């Protein structure tokens, strides 16, 4: 009864959002999540939580533990991109500081291999943030547009409240673990964010790009970035973001346009990296067929 009531409340709130806003170690072979009663024919889903919505209508197509708070690793960077583009212009220039490079290296995060002193536009840094999941890019953007990382994280949390993401707390701009504890979110909240972020053209373009390169200029050296999202290339896939830490497991926010509809989903706490992509593809195909029926 609690889950049904929560699902109805989220459906009403999400529909209002999409129509009214502008632009630990896991077992090796976990049991698949049980589908909700209305989705007994859905594909087997593994991991700790899953959520799938029709972003065109706000309808929840699949949910399992969608409201459970847990770490989300680099899915955090979707909010970073979204908050930056609320105020920054894609042509604005950011100079990479030694602290940005050191942060990613010292924290053991994935990087865009940025070089201190390079000057890149916000639009270019968005690719470095979202494709290779650069913690250095996240730090540079947060430092610049907070101003200061702490100020930027406060903006992230304020934006989460604005979007109705009431079970989300960010502690940094990249999703890496911190000595003071990890941030958290839910599959449901991350689906709301992904659906809204994809309404920003540059985010949609970047998250759907498999490979992006920059030629060397007087402002920066050359860069080549490959998207960590292996779902891209399958029919209709348009993003969104991968993530992994030991605490979060393998995570994926995904989206696809099928049968004239945009479907958005989130998988959290998967124990097998490759399985999150095949599961997402299966859910997109199932959801599209269900909506077309």
Tab-separated table of C-alpha atoms in Angstrom:
chain	number	residue	atom	x	y	z
A	1	UNK	CA	0.000	0.000	0.000
A	2	UNK	CA	2.873	2.380	0.832
A	3	UNK	CA	4.526	1.756	-2.520
A	4	UNK	CA	1.264	2.219	-4.441
A	5	UNK	CA	0.531	5.509	-2.711
A	6	UNK	CA	4.074	6.736	-3.307
A	7	UNK	CA	3.862	5.739	-6.956
A	8	UNK	CA	0.635	7.690	-7.464
A	9	UNK	CA	2.099	10.757	-5.780
A	10	UNK	CA	5.271	10.613	-7.850
A	11	UNK	CA	3.287	10.167	-11.059
A	12	UNK	CA	1.238	13.274	-10.366
A	13	UNK	CA	4.293	15.307	-9.404
A	14	UNK	CA	6.374	14.158	-12.350
A	15	UNK	CA	3.621	14.869	-14.854
A	16	UNK	CA	3.424	18.397	-13.521
A	17	UNK	CA	7.194	18.706	-13.815
A	18	UNK	CA	7.590	17.566	-17.406
A	19	UNK	CA	4.657	19.612	-18.608
A	20	UNK	CA	5.191	22.776	-16.586
A	21	UNK	CA	8.954	23.480	-16.540
A	22	UNK	CA	11.167	24.941	-19.165
A	23	UNK	CA	13.980	24.203	-20.602
A	24	UNK	CA	29.314	-2.532	-1.296
A	25	UNK	CA	30.112	-5.547	-2.753
A	26	UNK	CA	27.217	-7.592	-4.095
A	27	UNK	CA	26.724	-11.280	-4.677
A	28	UNK	CA	27.994	-12.574	-7.999
A	29	UNK	CA	24.590	-13.908	-9.012
A	30	UNK	CA	21.832	-11.890	-7.323
A	31	UNK	CA	18.211	-12.750	-7.854
A	32	UNK	CA	16.422	-10.523	-10.360
A	33	UNK	CA	14.162	-7.828	-9.026
A	34	UNK	CA	10.519	-8.795	-8.937
A	35	UNK	CA	8.442	-6.778	-11.369
A	36	UNK	CA	5.623	-4.624	-10.100
A	37	UNK	CA	2.166	-6.210	-10.446
A	38	UNK	CA	1.396	-4.144	-13.539
A	39	UNK	CA	4.670	-5.201	-15.190
A	40	UNK	CA	4.793	-8.960	-14.738
A	41	UNK	CA	5.860	-9.398	-18.368
A	42	UNK	CA	8.823	-7.027	-18.019
A	43	UNK	CA	12.402	-8.239	-18.582
A	44	UNK	CA	14.365	-9.595	-15.626
A	45	UNK	CA	16.049	-6.722	-13.800
A	46	UNK	CA	19.003	-7.147	-11.458
A	47	UNK	CA	20.554	-4.784	-8.941
A	48	UNK	CA	19.189	-2.851	-6.019
A	49	UNK	CA	16.717	-0.479	-7.693
A	50	UNK	CA	15.129	0.220	-11.056
A	51	UNK	CA	12.760	2.785	-12.491
A	52	UNK	CA	11.344	3.396	-15.964
A	53	UNK	CA	9.037	6.209	-17.044
A	54	UNK	CA	7.414	7.503	-20.172
A	55	UNK	CA	8.804	11.046	-20.154
A	56	UNK	CA	6.163	12.160	-22.630
A	57	UNK	CA	3.336	11.527	-20.176
A	58	UNK	CA	5.041	10.984	-16.807
A	59	UNK	CA	3.627	7.456	-16.562
A	60	UNK	CA	5.646	5.056	-14.420
A	61	UNK	CA	6.135	1.877	-16.435
A	62	UNK	CA	8.373	-0.099	-14.076
A	63	UNK	CA	9.508	0.404	-10.506
A	64	UNK	CA	11.345	-1.640	-7.931
A	65	UNK	CA	12.656	0.086	-4.815
A	66	UNK	CA	12.575	3.315	-6.787
A	67	UNK	CA	12.318	5.413	-3.638
A	68	UNK	CA	15.175	3.783	-1.705
A	69	UNK	CA	18.043	6.141	-0.911
A	70	UNK	CA	21.464	4.911	-2.001
A	71	UNK	CA	24.737	6.242	-3.468
A	72	UNK	CA	24.623	6.992	-7.199
A	73	UNK	CA	28.312	7.512	-8.077
A	74	UNK	CA	28.851	9.499	-11.286
A	75	UNK	CA	25.168	9.861	-12.080
A	76	UNK	CA	25.818	12.937	-9.934
A	77	UNK	CA	27.437	14.602	-12.957
A	78	UNK	CA	24.091	14.940	-14.717
A	79	UNK	CA	23.060	17.437	-12.058
A	80	UNK	CA	26.427	19.168	-12.410
A	81	UNK	CA	25.824	19.674	-16.138
A	82	UNK	CA	22.252	20.804	-15.556
A	83	UNK	CA	23.162	23.373	-12.882
A	84	UNK	CA	26.051	24.787	-14.925
A	85	UNK	CA	23.858	25.383	-17.951
A	86	UNK	CA	21.236	27.187	-15.890
A	87	UNK	CA	23.610	30.189	-15.781
A	88	UNK	CA	26.622	29.565	-18.030
A	89	UNK	CA	26.717	29.969	-21.791
A	90	UNK	CA	28.308	27.172	-23.842
A	91	UNK	CA	30.846	29.660	-25.246
A	92	UNK	CA	32.020	30.823	-21.796
A	93	UNK	CA	35.663	29.935	-21.140
A	94	UNK	CA	36.979	28.097	-18.066
A	95	UNK	CA	40.687	27.892	-17.261
A	96	UNK	CA	41.774	24.571	-15.786
A	97	UNK	CA	43.516	24.981	-12.431
A	98	UNK	CA	46.106	22.663	-10.847
A	99	UNK	CA	43.540	21.950	-8.134
A	100	UNK	CA	41.125	20.515	-10.709
A	101	UNK	CA	43.710	18.033	-11.961
A	102	UNK	CA	44.932	17.150	-8.464
A	103	UNK	CA	41.388	16.575	-7.221
A	104	UNK	CA	40.692	13.848	-9.768
A	105	UNK	CA	44.110	12.224	-9.385
A	106	UNK	CA	44.125	12.259	-5.579
A	107	UNK	CA	40.538	11.052	-5.356
A	108	UNK	CA	41.054	8.133	-7.732
A	109	UNK	CA	38.251	9.292	-9.983
A	110	UNK	CA	37.891	8.939	-13.724
A	111	UNK	CA	39.289	11.924	-15.578
A	112	UNK	CA	39.132	13.807	-18.851
A	113	UNK	CA	42.942	14.144	-18.605
A	114	UNK	CA	42.666	17.907	-18.451
A	115	UNK	CA	45.892	19.893	-18.292
A	116	UNK	CA	46.328	22.791	-15.896
A	117	UNK	CA	46.432	26.098	-17.742
A	118	UNK	CA	44.276	24.942	-20.636
A	119	UNK	CA	41.314	27.142	-21.441
A	120	UNK	CA	38.193	25.331	-22.671
A	121	UNK	CA	34.655	26.460	-23.269
A	122	UNK	CA	31.824	25.270	-21.076
A	123	UNK	CA	30.434	23.394	-24.070
A	124	UNK	CA	33.703	21.527	-24.538
A	125	UNK	CA	33.995	20.769	-20.825
A	126	UNK	CA	30.489	19.280	-20.880
A	127	UNK	CA	31.809	16.563	-23.180
A	128	UNK	CA	34.777	15.978	-20.866
A	129	UNK	CA	32.347	15.739	-17.962
A	130	UNK	CA	29.769	13.419	-19.495
A	131	UNK	CA	31.719	11.137	-21.882
A	132	UNK	CA	34.806	9.965	-19.924
A	133	UNK	CA	33.076	11.064	-16.693
A	134	UNK	CA	35.843	13.485	-15.809
A	135	UNK	CA	36.057	14.370	-12.136
A	136	UNK	CA	38.563	17.036	-13.149
A	137	UNK	CA	35.976	18.610	-15.454
A	138	UNK	CA	33.361	18.443	-12.679
A	139	UNK	CA	35.719	20.171	-10.247
A	140	UNK	CA	36.622	22.903	-12.750
A	141	UNK	CA	32.982	23.652	-13.516
A	142	UNK	CA	31.914	23.585	-9.866
A	143	UNK	CA	34.820	25.787	-8.800
A	144	UNK	CA	33.977	28.328	-11.476
A	145	UNK	CA	30.207	28.426	-11.210
A	146	UNK	CA	29.690	28.054	-7.451
A	147	UNK	CA	31.582	30.182	-7.098
A	148	UNK	CA	33.634	27.609	-5.236
A	149	UNK	CA	32.847	23.907	-4.971
A	150	UNK	CA	30.861	24.249	-1.739
A	151	UNK	CA	28.734	26.987	-3.243
A	152	UNK	CA	28.102	24.897	-6.308
A	153	UNK	CA	27.035	21.856	-4.272
A	154	UNK	CA	24.563	24.089	-2.456
A	155	UNK	CA	23.127	25.040	-5.865
A	156	UNK	CA	22.871	21.361	-6.777
A	157	UNK	CA	20.859	20.597	-3.666
A	158	UNK	CA	18.651	23.651	-4.146
A	159	UNK	CA	17.960	22.588	-7.721
A	160	UNK	CA	17.100	19.080	-6.547
A	161	UNK	CA	14.454	20.561	-4.248
A	162	UNK	CA	13.099	22.684	-7.124
A	163	UNK	CA	12.685	19.551	-9.230
A	164	UNK	CA	10.921	17.668	-6.441
A	165	UNK	CA	13.899	15.390	-5.803
A	166	UNK	CA	13.241	15.215	-2.082
A	167	UNK	CA	15.241	12.022	-1.480
A	168	UNK	CA	18.487	13.369	-2.910
A	169	UNK	CA	21.531	14.929	-1.249
A	170	UNK	CA	24.699	15.873	-3.087
A	171	UNK	CA	28.046	16.273	-1.294
A	172	UNK	CA	30.202	17.039	-4.338
A	173	UNK	CA	29.918	17.608	-8.073
A	174	UNK	CA	31.205	14.204	-9.194
A	175	UNK	CA	29.850	11.415	-6.970
A	176	UNK	CA	33.162	10.250	-5.511
A	177	UNK	CA	33.064	8.989	-1.899
A	178	UNK	CA	34.073	11.555	0.711
A	179	UNK	CA	35.512	11.138	4.229
A	180	UNK	CA	32.303	12.638	5.568
A	181	UNK	CA	30.128	10.116	3.728
A	182	UNK	CA	28.549	9.684	0.324
A	183	UNK	CA	25.681	11.624	-1.092
A	184	UNK	CA	22.544	9.726	-1.987
A	185	UNK	CA	19.568	9.716	-4.284
A	186	UNK	CA	16.953	7.307	-5.585
A	187	UNK	CA	16.226	5.710	-8.929
A	188	UNK	CA	13.014	7.720	-9.040
A	189	UNK	CA	14.710	11.071	-8.376
A	190	UNK	CA	17.428	10.351	-10.928
A	191	UNK	CA	14.814	9.526	-13.565
A	192	UNK	CA	13.131	12.865	-12.892
A	193	UNK	CA	16.484	14.624	-13.286
A	194	UNK	CA	17.457	12.742	-16.455
A	195	UNK	CA	14.127	13.532	-18.102
A	196	UNK	CA	14.473	17.213	-17.273
A	197	UNK	CA	18.169	17.432	-18.211
A	198	UNK	CA	17.478	15.944	-21.647
A	199	UNK	CA	15.305	18.961	-22.367
A	200	UNK	CA	18.538	21.003	-22.483
A	201	UNK	CA	19.818	20.569	-26.068
A	202	UNK	CA	23.540	20.548	-25.218
A	203	UNK	CA	23.086	17.891	-22.518
A	204	UNK	CA	21.055	15.720	-24.871
A	205	UNK	CA	23.669	16.153	-27.585
A	206	UNK	CA	26.626	15.413	-25.307
A	207	UNK	CA	25.129	12.404	-23.533
A	208	UNK	CA	24.202	10.871	-26.888
A	209	UNK	CA	27.672	11.300	-28.389
A	210	UNK	CA	29.867	8.205	-28.508
A	211	UNK	CA	33.167	9.932	-29.306
A	212	UNK	CA	34.288	13.560	-29.218
A	213	UNK	CA	37.661	15.124	-30.001
A	214	UNK	CA	39.185	18.597	-29.889
A	215	UNK	CA	42.086	19.738	-32.030
A	216	UNK	CA	44.921	21.567	-30.321
A	217	UNK	CA	44.687	25.358	-30.333
A	218	UNK	CA	46.552	28.231	-28.706
A	219	UNK	CA	44.131	27.793	-25.789
A	220	UNK	CA	44.455	24.062	-25.118
A	221	UNK	CA	46.065	20.812	-26.214
A	222	UNK	CA	44.172	18.192	-28.210
A	223	UNK	CA	41.671	15.952	-26.446
A	224	UNK	CA	39.850	12.737	-27.371
A	225	UNK	CA	37.003	11.425	-25.235
A	226	UNK	CA	35.014	8.212	-25.571
A	227	UNK	CA	31.617	7.785	-23.917
A	228	UNK	CA	31.497	5.161	-21.161
A	229	UNK	CA	27.838	4.451	-22.030
A	230	UNK	CA	27.843	1.219	-24.048
A	231	UNK	CA	24.094	1.500	-24.624
A	232	UNK	CA	24.741	4.139	-27.280
A	233	UNK	CA	24.585	2.700	-30.758
A	234	UNK	CA	21.513	0.593	-30.046
A	235	UNK	CA	18.359	1.758	-31.855
A	236	UNK	CA	16.895	4.902	-30.341
A	237	UNK	CA	19.332	5.264	-27.425
A	238	UNK	CA	20.045	8.900	-26.544
A	239	UNK	CA	22.028	8.776	-23.235
A	240	UNK	CA	22.369	9.421	-20.326
A	241	UNK	CA	25.130	8.606	-17.764
A	242	UNK	CA	27.093	5.747	-16.234
A	243	UNK	CA	28.475	5.494	-12.710
A	244	UNK	CA	30.442	3.207	-10.424
A	245	UNK	CA	31.883	3.153	-6.931
A	246	UNK	CA	32.251	0.241	-4.533
A	247	UNK	CA	29.358	1.523	-2.453
A	248	UNK	CA	27.082	2.348	-5.383
A	249	UNK	CA	27.839	-0.619	-7.614
A	250	UNK	CA	27.330	-0.162	-11.345
A	251	UNK	CA	24.704	2.460	-12.126
A	252	UNK	CA	23.091	3.702	-15.310
A	253	UNK	CA	20.693	6.489	-16.198
A	254	UNK	CA	19.433	5.718	-19.692
A	255	UNK	CA	16.988	7.064	-22.241
A	256	UNK	CA	15.683	6.158	-25.638
A	257	UNK	CA	13.214	7.391	-28.207
A	258	UNK	CA	11.027	4.553	-29.430
A	259	UNK	CA	7.687	4.554	-31.221
A	260	UNK	CA	7.506	8.341	-30.992
A	261	UNK	CA	7.962	8.370	-27.217
A	262	UNK	CA	10.889	9.203	-24.971
A	263	UNK	CA	11.475	6.638	-22.227
A	264	UNK	CA	13.827	7.350	-19.330
A	265	UNK	CA	15.108	4.850	-16.804
A	266	UNK	CA	17.607	4.317	-14.010
A	267	UNK	CA	19.351	1.193	-12.713
A	268	UNK	CA	21.227	1.336	-9.392
A	269	UNK	CA	23.425	-1.148	-7.568
A	270	UNK	CA	24.051	-3.618	-10.404
A	271	UNK	CA	26.901	-6.052	-9.697
A	272	UNK	CA	27.814	-6.781	-13.335
A	273	UNK	CA	28.860	-3.819	-15.442
A	274	UNK	CA	27.772	-5.147	-18.838
A	275	UNK	CA	24.388	-6.339	-17.601
A	276	UNK	CA	23.161	-2.811	-16.872
A	277	UNK	CA	23.359	-2.016	-20.595
A	278	UNK	CA	21.578	-5.156	-21.794
A	279	UNK	CA	18.941	-4.669	-19.100
A	280	UNK	CA	18.414	-1.054	-20.121
A	281	UNK	CA	18.041	-2.042	-23.771
A	282	UNK	CA	15.516	-4.718	-22.841
A	283	UNK	CA	13.533	-2.288	-20.693
A	284	UNK	CA	13.444	0.321	-23.455
A	285	UNK	CA	12.190	-2.219	-25.975
A	286	UNK	CA	9.630	-3.604	-23.538
A	287	UNK	CA	8.443	-0.149	-22.504
A	288	UNK	CA	8.041	1.030	-26.081
A	289	UNK	CA	6.061	-2.073	-27.033
A	290	UNK	CA	3.888	-1.688	-23.944
A	291	UNK	CA	3.097	1.939	-24.724
A	292	UNK	CA	2.361	1.184	-28.368
A	293	UNK	CA	-0.037	-1.645	-27.525
